[in-house]
Coordinates of C-alpha atoms in Angstrom, one line a residue:
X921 CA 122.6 87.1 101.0
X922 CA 124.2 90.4 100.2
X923 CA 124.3 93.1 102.5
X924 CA 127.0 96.1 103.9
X925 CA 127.5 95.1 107.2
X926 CA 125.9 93.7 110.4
X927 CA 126.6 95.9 113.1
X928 CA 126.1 96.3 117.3
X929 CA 122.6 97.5 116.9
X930 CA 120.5 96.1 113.7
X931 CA 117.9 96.9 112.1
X932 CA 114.7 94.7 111.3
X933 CA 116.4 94.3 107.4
X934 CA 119.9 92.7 109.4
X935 CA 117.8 90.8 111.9
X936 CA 115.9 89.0 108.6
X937 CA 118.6 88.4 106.4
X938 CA 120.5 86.9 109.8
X939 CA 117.4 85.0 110.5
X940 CA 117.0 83.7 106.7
X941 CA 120.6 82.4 106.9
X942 CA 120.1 80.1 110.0
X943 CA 116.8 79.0 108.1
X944 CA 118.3 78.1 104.9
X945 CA 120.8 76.2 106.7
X946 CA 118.8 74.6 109.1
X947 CA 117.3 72.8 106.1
X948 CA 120.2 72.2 103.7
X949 CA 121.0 70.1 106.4
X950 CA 117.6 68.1 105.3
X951 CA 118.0 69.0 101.7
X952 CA 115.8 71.2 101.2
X953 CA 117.3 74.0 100.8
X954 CA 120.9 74.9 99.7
X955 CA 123.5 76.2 102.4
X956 CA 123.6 80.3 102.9
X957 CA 126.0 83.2 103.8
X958 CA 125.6 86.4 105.0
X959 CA 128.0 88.3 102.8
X960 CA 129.3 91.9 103.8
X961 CA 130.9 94.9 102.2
X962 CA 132.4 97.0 104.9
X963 CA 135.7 96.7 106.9
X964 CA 134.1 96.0 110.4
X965 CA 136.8 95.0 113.2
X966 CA 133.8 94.0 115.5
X967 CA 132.3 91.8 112.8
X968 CA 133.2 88.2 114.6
X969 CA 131.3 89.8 117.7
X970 CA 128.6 91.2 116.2
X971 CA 127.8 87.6 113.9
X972 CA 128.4 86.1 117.0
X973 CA 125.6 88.3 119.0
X974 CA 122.4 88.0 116.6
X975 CA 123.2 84.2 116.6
X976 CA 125.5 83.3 113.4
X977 CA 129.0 81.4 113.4
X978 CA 132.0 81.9 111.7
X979 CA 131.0 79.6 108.2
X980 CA 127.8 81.8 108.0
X981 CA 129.4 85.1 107.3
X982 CA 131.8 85.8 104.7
X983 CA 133.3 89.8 104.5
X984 CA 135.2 91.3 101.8
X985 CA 138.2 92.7 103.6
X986 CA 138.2 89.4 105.7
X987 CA 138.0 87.3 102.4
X988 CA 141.3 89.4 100.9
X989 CA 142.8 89.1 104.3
X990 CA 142.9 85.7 104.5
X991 CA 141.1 85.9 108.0
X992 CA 137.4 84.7 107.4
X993 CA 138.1 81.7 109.9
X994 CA 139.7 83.1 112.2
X995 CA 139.2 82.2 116.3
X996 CA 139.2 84.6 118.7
X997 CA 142.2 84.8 120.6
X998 CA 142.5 87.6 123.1
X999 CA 145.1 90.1 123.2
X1000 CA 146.1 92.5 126.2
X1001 CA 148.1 94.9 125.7
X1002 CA 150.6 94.0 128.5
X1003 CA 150.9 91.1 126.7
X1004 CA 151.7 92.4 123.4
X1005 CA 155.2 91.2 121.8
X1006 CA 155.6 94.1 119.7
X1007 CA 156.1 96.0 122.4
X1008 CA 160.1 96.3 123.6
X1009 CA 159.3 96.8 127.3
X1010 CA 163.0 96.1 128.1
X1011 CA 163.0 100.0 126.0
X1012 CA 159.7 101.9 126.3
X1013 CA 157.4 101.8 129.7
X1014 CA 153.8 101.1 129.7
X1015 CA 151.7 104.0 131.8
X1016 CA 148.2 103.0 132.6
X1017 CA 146.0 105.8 132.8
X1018 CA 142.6 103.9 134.1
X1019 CA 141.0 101.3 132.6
X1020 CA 140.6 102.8 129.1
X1021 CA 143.7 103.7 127.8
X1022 CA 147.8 103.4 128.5
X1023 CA 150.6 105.3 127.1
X1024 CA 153.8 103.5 126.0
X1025 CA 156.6 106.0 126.8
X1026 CA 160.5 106.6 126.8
X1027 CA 162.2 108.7 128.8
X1028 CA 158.7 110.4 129.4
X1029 CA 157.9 111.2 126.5
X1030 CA 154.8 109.4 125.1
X1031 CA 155.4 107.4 122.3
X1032 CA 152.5 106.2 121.6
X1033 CA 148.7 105.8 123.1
X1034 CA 147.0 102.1 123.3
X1035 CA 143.4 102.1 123.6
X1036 CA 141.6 99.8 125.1
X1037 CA 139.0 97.9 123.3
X1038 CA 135.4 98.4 124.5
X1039 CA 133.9 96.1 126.8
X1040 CA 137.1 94.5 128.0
X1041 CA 139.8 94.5 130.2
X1042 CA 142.8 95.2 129.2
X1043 CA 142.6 94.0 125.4
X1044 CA 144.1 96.1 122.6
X1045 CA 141.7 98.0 120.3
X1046 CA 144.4 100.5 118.7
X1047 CA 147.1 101.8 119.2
X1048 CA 148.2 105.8 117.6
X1049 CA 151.8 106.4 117.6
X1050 CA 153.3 110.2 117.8
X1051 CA 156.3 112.0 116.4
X1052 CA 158.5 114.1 118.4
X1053 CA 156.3 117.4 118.0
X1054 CA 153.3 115.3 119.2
X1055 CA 151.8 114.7 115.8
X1056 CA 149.9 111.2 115.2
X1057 CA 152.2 109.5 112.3
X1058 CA 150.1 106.1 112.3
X1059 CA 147.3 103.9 114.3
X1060 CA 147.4 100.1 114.5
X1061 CA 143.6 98.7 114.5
X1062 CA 143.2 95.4 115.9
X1063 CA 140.4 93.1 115.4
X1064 CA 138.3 91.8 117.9
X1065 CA 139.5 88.4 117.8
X1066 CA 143.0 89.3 119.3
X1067 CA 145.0 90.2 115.9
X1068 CA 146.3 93.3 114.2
X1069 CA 143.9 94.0 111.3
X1070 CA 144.9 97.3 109.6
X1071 CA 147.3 100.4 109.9
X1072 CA 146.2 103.5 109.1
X1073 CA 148.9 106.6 108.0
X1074 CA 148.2 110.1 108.6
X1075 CA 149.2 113.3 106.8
X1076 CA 151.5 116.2 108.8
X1077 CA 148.0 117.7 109.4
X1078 CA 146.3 114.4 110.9
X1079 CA 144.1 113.9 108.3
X1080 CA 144.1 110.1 106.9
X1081 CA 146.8 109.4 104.1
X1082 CA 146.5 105.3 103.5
X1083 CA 145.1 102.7 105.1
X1084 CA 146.8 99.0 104.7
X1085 CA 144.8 95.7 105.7
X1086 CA 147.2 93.3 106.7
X1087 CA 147.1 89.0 106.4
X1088 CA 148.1 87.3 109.4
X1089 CA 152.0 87.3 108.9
X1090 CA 151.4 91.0 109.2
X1091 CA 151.6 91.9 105.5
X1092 CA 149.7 94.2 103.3
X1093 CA 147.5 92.8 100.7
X1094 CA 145.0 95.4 100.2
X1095 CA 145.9 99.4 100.2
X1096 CA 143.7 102.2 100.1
X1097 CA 145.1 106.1 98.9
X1098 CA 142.7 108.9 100.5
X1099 CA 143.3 112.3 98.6
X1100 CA 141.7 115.8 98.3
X1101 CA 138.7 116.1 95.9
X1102 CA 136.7 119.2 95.8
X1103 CA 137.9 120.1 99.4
X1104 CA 137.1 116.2 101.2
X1105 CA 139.5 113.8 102.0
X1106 CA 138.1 110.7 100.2
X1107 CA 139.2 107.3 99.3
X1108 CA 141.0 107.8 95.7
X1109 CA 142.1 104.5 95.1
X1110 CA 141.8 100.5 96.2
X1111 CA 145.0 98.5 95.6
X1112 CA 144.6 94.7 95.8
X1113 CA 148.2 93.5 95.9
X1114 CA 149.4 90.2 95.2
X1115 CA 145.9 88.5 94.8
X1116 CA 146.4 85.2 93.5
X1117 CA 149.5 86.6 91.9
X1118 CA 148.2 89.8 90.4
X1119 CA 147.8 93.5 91.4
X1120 CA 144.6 95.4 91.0
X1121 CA 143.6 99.0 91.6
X1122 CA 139.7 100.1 91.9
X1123 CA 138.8 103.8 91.8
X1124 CA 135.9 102.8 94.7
X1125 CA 135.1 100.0 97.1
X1126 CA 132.4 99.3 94.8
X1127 CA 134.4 98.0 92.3
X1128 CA 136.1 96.4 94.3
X1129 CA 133.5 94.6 95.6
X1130 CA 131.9 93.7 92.6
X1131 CA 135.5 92.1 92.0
X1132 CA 134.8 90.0 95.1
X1133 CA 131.5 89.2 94.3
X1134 CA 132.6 88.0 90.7
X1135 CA 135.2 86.3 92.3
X1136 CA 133.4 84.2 94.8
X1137 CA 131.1 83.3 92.4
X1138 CA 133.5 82.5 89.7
X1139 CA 134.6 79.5 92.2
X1140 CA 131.0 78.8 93.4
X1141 CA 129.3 79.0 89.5
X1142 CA 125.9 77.6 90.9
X1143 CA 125.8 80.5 93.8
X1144 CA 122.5 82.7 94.0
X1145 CA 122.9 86.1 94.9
X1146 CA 119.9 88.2 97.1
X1147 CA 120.7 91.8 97.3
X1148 CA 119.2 93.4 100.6
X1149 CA 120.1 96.7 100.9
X1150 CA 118.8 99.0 98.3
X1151 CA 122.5 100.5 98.0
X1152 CA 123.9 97.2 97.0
X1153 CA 121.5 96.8 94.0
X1154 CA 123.5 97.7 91.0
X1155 CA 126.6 96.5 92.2
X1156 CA 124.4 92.9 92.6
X1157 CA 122.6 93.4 89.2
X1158 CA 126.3 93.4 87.2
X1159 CA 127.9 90.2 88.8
X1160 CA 128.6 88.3 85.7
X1161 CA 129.5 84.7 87.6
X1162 CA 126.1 83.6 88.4
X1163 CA 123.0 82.9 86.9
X1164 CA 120.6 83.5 89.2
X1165 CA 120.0 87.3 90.9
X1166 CA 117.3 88.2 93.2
X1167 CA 116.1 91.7 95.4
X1168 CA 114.6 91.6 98.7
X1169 CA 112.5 94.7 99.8
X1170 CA 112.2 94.8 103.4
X1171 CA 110.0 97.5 103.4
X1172 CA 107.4 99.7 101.2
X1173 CA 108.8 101.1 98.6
X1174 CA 107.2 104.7 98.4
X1175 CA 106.0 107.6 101.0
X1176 CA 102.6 107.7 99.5
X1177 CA 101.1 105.3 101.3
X1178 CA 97.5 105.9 100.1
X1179 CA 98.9 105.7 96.4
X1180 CA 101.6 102.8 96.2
X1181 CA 101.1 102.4 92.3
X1182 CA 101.6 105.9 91.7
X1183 CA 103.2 107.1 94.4
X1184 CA 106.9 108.5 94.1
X1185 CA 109.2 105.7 94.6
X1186 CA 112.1 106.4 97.7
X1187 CA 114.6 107.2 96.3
X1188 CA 116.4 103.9 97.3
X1189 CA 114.3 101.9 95.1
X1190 CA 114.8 103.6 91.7
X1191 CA 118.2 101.3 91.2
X1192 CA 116.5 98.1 92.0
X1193 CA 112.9 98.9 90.2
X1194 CA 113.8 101.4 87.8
X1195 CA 117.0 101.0 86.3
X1196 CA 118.6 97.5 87.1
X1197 CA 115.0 95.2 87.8
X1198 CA 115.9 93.3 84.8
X1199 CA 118.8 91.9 85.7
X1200 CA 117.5 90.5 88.3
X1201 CA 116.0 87.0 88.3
X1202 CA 112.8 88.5 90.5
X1203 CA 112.3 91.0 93.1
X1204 CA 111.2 89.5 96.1
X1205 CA 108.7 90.8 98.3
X1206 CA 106.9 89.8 101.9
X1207 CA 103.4 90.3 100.7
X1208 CA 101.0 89.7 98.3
X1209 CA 99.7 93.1 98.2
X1210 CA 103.1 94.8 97.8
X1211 CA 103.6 92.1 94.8
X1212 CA 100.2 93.4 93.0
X1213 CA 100.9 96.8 93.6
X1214 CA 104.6 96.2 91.9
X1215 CA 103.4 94.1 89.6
X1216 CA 101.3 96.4 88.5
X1217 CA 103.8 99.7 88.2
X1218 CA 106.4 97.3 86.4
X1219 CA 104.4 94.8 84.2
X1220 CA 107.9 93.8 82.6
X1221 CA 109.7 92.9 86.0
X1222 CA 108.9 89.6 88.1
X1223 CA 108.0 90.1 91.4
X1224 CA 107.4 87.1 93.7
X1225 CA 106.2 86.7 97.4
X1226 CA 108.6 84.6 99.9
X1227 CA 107.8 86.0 103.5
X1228 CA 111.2 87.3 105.8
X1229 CA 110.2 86.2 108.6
X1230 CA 110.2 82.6 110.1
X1231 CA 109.2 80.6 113.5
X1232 CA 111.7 78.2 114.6
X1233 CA 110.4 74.7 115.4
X1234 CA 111.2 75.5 119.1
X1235 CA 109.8 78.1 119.5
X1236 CA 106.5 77.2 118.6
X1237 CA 106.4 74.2 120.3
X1238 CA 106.9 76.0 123.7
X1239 CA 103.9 76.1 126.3
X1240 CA 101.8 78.6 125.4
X1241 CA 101.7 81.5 127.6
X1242 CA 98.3 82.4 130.2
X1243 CA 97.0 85.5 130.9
X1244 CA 97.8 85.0 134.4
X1245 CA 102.0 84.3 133.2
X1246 CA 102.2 87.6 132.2
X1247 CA 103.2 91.1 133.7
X1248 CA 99.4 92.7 134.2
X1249 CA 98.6 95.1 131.4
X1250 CA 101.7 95.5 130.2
X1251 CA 101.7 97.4 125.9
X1252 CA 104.8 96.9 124.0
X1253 CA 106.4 98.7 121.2
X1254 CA 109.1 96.9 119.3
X1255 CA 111.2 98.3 116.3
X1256 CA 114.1 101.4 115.7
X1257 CA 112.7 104.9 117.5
X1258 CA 113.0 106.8 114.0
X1259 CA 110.3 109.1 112.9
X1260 CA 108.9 107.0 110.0
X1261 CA 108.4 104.6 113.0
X1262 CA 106.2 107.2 114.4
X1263 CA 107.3 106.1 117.8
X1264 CA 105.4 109.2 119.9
X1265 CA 101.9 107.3 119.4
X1266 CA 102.2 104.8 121.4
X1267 CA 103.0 107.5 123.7
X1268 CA 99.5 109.4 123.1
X1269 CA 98.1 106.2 123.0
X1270 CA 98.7 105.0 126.5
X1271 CA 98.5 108.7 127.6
X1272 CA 94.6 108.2 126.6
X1273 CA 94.5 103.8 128.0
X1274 CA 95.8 105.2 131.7
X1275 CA 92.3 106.5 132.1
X1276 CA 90.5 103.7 131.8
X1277 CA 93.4 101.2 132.7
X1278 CA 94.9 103.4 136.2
X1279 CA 97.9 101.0 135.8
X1280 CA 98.7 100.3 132.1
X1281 CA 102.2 100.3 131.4
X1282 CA 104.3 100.4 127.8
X1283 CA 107.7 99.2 127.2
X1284 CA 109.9 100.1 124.4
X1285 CA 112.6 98.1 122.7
X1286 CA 114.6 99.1 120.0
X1287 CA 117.4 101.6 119.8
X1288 CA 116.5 105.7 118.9
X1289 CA 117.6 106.7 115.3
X1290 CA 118.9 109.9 117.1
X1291 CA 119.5 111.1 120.9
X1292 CA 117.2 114.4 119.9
X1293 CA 114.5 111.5 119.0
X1294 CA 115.2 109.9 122.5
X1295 CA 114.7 113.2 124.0
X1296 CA 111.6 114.5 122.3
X1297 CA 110.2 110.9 123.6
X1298 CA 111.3 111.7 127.4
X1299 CA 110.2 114.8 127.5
X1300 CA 107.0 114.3 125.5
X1301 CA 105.9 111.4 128.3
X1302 CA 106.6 113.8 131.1
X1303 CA 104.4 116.2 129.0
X1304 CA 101.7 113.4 128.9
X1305 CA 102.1 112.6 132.7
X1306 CA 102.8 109.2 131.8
X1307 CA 106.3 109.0 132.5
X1308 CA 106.1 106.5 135.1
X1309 CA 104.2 104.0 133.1
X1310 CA 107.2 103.7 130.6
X1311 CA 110.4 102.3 130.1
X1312 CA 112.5 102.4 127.4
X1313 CA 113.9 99.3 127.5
X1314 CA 116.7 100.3 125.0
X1315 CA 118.1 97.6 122.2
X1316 CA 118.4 93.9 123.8
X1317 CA 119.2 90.2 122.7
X1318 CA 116.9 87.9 120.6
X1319 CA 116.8 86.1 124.0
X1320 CA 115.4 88.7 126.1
X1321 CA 113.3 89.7 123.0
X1322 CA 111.4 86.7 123.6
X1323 CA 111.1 86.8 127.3
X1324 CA 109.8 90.6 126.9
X1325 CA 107.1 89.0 124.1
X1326 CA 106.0 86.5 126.9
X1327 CA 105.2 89.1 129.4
X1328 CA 103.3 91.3 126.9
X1329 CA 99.7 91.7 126.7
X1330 CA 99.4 93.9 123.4
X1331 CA 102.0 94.8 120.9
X1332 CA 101.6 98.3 119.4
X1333 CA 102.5 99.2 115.5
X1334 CA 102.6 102.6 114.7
X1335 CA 104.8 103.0 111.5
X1336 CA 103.5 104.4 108.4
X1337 CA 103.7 101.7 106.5
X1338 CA 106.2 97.9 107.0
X1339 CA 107.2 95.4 104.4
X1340 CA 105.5 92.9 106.4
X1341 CA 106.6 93.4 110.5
X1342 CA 108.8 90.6 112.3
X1343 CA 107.9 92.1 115.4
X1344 CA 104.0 91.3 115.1
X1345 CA 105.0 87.8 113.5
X1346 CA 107.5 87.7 117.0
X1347 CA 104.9 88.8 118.9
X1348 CA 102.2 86.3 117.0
X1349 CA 104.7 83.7 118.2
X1350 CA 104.2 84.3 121.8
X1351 CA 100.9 85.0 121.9
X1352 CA 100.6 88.7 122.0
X1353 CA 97.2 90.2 119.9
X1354 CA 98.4 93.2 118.2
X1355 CA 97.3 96.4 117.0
X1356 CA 98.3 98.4 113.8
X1357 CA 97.1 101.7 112.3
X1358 CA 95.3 100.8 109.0
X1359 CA 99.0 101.1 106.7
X1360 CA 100.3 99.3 103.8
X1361 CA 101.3 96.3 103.8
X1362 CA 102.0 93.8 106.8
X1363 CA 98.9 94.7 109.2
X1364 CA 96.7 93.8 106.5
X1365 CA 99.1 90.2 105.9
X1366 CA 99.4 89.4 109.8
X1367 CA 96.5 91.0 111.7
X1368 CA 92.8 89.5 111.0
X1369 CA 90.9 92.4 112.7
X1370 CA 88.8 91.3 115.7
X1371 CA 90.5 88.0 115.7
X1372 CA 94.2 88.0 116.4
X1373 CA 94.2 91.8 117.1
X1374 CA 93.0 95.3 115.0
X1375 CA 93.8 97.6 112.8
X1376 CA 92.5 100.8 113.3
X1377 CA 92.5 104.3 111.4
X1378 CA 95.5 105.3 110.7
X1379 CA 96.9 107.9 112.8
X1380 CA 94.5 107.7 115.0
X1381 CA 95.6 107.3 118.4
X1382 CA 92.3 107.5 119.7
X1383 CA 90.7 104.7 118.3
X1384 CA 93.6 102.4 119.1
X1385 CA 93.7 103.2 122.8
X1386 CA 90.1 102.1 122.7
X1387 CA 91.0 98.5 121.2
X1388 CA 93.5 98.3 123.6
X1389 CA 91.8 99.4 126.6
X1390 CA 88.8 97.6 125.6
X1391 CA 91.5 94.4 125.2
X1392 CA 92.8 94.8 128.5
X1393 CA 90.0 94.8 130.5
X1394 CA 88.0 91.7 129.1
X1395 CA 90.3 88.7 130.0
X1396 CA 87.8 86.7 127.8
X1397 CA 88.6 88.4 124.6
X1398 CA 92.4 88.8 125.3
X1399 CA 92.3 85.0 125.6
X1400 CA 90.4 84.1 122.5
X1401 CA 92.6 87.3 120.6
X1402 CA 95.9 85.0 122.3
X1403 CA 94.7 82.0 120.6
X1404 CA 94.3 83.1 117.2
X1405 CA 97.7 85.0 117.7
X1406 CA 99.1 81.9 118.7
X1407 CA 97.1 79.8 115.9
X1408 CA 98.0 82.8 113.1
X1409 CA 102.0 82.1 113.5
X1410 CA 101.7 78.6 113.0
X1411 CA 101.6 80.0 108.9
X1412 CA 105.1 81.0 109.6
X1413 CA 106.9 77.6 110.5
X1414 CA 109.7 76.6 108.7
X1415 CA 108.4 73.8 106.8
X1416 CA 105.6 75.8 105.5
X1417 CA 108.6 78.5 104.8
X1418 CA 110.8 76.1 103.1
X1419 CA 108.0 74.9 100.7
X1420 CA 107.4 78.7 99.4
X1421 CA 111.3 79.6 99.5
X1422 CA 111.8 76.0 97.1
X1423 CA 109.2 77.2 94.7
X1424 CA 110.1 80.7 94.6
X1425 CA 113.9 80.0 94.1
X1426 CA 113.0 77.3 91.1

C-alpha cells in the first residue's frame, strides 16, 4: 500500500491504510488474504517512531531511503550524546546548555551545536558543525533508533548544498545535489551510488522512486500495488514489475457536492481519473454511491467498492457500553480541524443544545490544520458563551480514541462531504448514534436515519441540535439508537471485510 509518509499526527487516509495493513495481515496468517506493507516515499528520521505509534512493526513498513540504506530492520538503540564515540572528548569539551541542546567546544570556541532529540533525554537528534567565522559547514541527522542517518552540506551562505544518506558503516550510498533554478534552491539531482553494483542519477525523487517501486517488485513479481495518495498516482500507474495496480480514494472526489457526475473534479483526482485510470487494474472506492457516480463519469474505467474501514474481532466482542457508563451528555467531534471539515458547527450546534440541555458538553479530537483555525475555534466559543462546555482534546492515541468513543453519547459529522467516515464506523463500534449533515457519500452508507442516528440538512445547524437535544434527553431512544449503532458495525468485521477484499482483488 503506497503512500508518502506516515507522520506524528495522521490523517484519516494514514490511519486506513495503517489499519488495512494490520487487517490484511491478520488474515494471511489464515490465508485469506496475502501479507501487506505500508510503503513510503519520504526521508522521515522519526519513521520507526511514528509506525510504532499508530500500531505497526518494523516488517509492516518498508521506506525508500530506508530500503537504499540498508536500514529497514533496524532496532532502536539509543544514543546520548555524552555517549557518542565520535566525539574526541580527551580534545573538545561538551557545554550543556539545558536540556535541549550542548555545544562541543575547544578552547571556547564552539565547534559545533548537538541538539537534542525531541522527547528525550539526552539522545542525539543532530548535530551542526561551524567554521571559524561561525558559519554552519555541515549537520549530522540521526535517526530515531540511535544511528547517524544523513549529513547535510551547506553553501558559504547557509543555504543547503548536498545531502548524503549513509548505510550503517557510515557510507554514502544515495546523494542528492540542490542548485539554483529560477531563484529556489531545489533538489537538481538524486545519485544512487553503488546499488547492486551500479550508479544511477534521477533528475527527481520521483524517479527515483518509481526506480524503487520497479525494483521491489522486480524481486516480488506477484506484488499488488494500491496507490493512496492522489500525488503518488502516476508514479503507481508506470510501475512496469507488476501486474496488478489499484487506486484508493479516501474521500469525494469533487467540491460540488450537489453535482458529483458533473461536478469539477479536485484537482488531485485528474491524475488518477483522468489521465492514468487505465493503468490501473480498478479504482477503489468506500461506497456504492461514489462507485455509481464514477462509474457513470468514466464508463471506460472500473471502479469497485472495498470499504477502508474495519472492526477488529476484539473490539466488537467487548461489553457493550450503558447509558449510565458514560460521561452524561457528553457530543463529540472526531476528525482534522481544517475548513472543509467545517469544524465551527459543532460549535453553533451545541451553542443552540445548551438551552435545552444546561449541561451539554462537546469534545474535540483531532489536530487543527492551522493555529489561525485553532484560534478562530477559541475565540468563536467564547463568542458563543459556550467556552466552558468544550475541550479540545487535541490529537491522541487509537487507545484513548476508543476510551473517548465509550464515554460519548452522540458523535457529530459536519464535513462537506467523506469518502465513507472511520470516525462514525469508530464510533458505530462503541455504540455512539451519530449525526451527519445530509453530504455525499458516507452518512448515507453508515447512518440509517431514525435508527442508528440522523442526517439532517446540510448546513443546518439548527436542525441537528434538535436531533441531538431531542437524543439526549430521552434515554429510551438513545438506548434503542445505541443498539442499532452497535448492531450497524457488526457489517464492518473482518471476516465480512475479508470476503469483499478477496473478491474485489480477484
Amino acid at each position: 500500500f503506497v503512500s508518502e509518509n506516515i507522520f506524528a499526527y495522521n490523517s484519516g487516509t494514514e490511519h486506513a491504510q495503517a489499519q488495512r495493513v494490520k487487517f490484511f495481515n491478520r488474515q494471511a496468517e489464515q490465508g485469506r488474504l496475502g501479507q501487506a506493507a505500508y510503503v513510503t516515499r519520504d526521508y522521515n528520521r522519526f519513521l520507526s517512531r511514528d509506525a510504532n505509534a499508530i500500531g505497526l512493526n518494523t516488517d509492516e513498513v518498508l521506506n525508500m531511503y530506508d530500503y537504499f540504506q540498508g536500514t529497514t530492520h533496524v532496532l532502536r538503540q539509543e544514543q546520548p550524546l555524552r555517549l557518542l564515540s565520535q566525539i574526541p572528548v580527551d580534545k573538545y569539551h561538551i557545554v550543556g546548555h539545558g536540556p535541549n541542546y550542548s555545544t562541543l567546544e575547544d578552547a571556547g570556541r564552539v565547534v559545533a551545536r548537538i541538539n537534542v532529540m525531541p522527547a528525550t533525554i539526552g539522545l542525539v537528534n543532530d548535530i551542526t558543525y561551524y567554521d571559524r567565522t561561525d558559519n554552519v559547514t555541515a549537520r549530522e541527522n540521526f535517526d530515531w533508533r540511535g544511528f547517524k542517518s544523513s549529513v547535510d552540506y551547506f553553501h558559504p551562505d547557509g543555504r543547503l548544498a548536498v545531502q548524503k544518506f549513509l548505510n550503517l558503516s557510515g557510507e554514502t550510498v544515495l546523494e542528492v545535489t540542490h542548485m539554483n533554478i529560477n531563484g529556489q534552491l531545489l533538489p537538481s539531482m538524486y545519485k544512487l551510488i553503488n546499488y547492486l553494483g551500479h550508479d544511477y542519477r534521477f533528475n527527481t525523487e520521483e524517479q527515483l522512486f518509481l526506480f524503487f517501486l520497479n525494483e521491489i517488485t522486480r524481486q516480488q513479481p506477484d506484488t499488488t500495488l494500491i496507490s493512496d495518495r492522489r500525488g503518488l498516482d502516476h508514479i503507481v500507474a508506470g510501475v512496469q514489475g507488476t501486474t496488478h495496480k489499484f487506486a484508493y480514494l479516501h474521500d469525494i472526489h469533487t467540491g460540488d457536492t450537489k453535482h458529483p457526475v458533473r461536478g469539477k473534479l479536485y484537482p488531485a483526482y485528474i491524475n488518477v481519473l483522468e489521465r492514468y485510470g487505465e493503468a490501473f487494474t480498478a479504482i477503489l472506492v468506500p461506497t456504492l454511491a461514489q462507485q455509481r457516480d464514477l462509474q457513470t463519469r468514466y464508463p471506460r474505467l472500473t471502479i469497485k467498492v472495498a470499504p477502508d474501514v474495519v472492526i477488529d474481532e476484539q473490539t466488537l466482542a467487548q461489553p457493550r457500553v450503558t447509558l449510565s457508563e458514560r460521561q452524561s451528555h457528553q457530543l463529540l467531534y472526531v476528525g482534522r480541524l481544517s475548513p472543509e471539515k467545517r469544524p465551527e458547527q459543532a460549535l453553533r450546534v451545541l451553542a443552540r443544545v445548551v438551552k435545552d440541555v444546561p449541561d451539554a458538553t462537546l469534545v474535540y479530537y483531532g489536530y487543527a490544520a492551522t493555529q489561525e483555525m485553532m484560534h478562530d475555534l477559541q475565540e468563536l466559543a467564547t463568542r458563543l458563551q459556550v467556552a466552558d462546555h468544550v475541550t479540545f482534546g487535541g490529537y491522541v492515541p487509537s487507545t484513548d480514541l476508543q476510551k473517548a468513543y465509550q464515554q460519548a453519547q452522540v458523535i457529530l459529522q459536519t464535513s462537506i462531504g467523506e469518502g465513507l467516515g472511520m470516525n462514525l464506523v469508530e464510533a458505530m463500534g462503541n455504540g455512539v448514534p451519530s449525526i451527519s449533515f445530509d453530504v455525499p457519500y458516507g452518512a448515507h452508507a453508515l447512518i440509517e436515519d431514525g435508527v442508528n442516528g440522523y442526517i439532517v440538512p446540510d448546513g443546518s445547524n439548527l436542525a441537528m441540535a434538535q436531533k441531538v437535544s431531542e437524543l439526549l434527553l430521552d434515554d429510551d431512544e438513545w438506548t434503542q439508537m445505541s443498539v442499532a449503532a452497535y448492531d450497524k458495525a457488526q457489517a464492518f468485521a473482518e471476516s465480512k471485510m475479508a470476503t469483499i477484499w478477496q473478491q474485489v482483488l480477484n
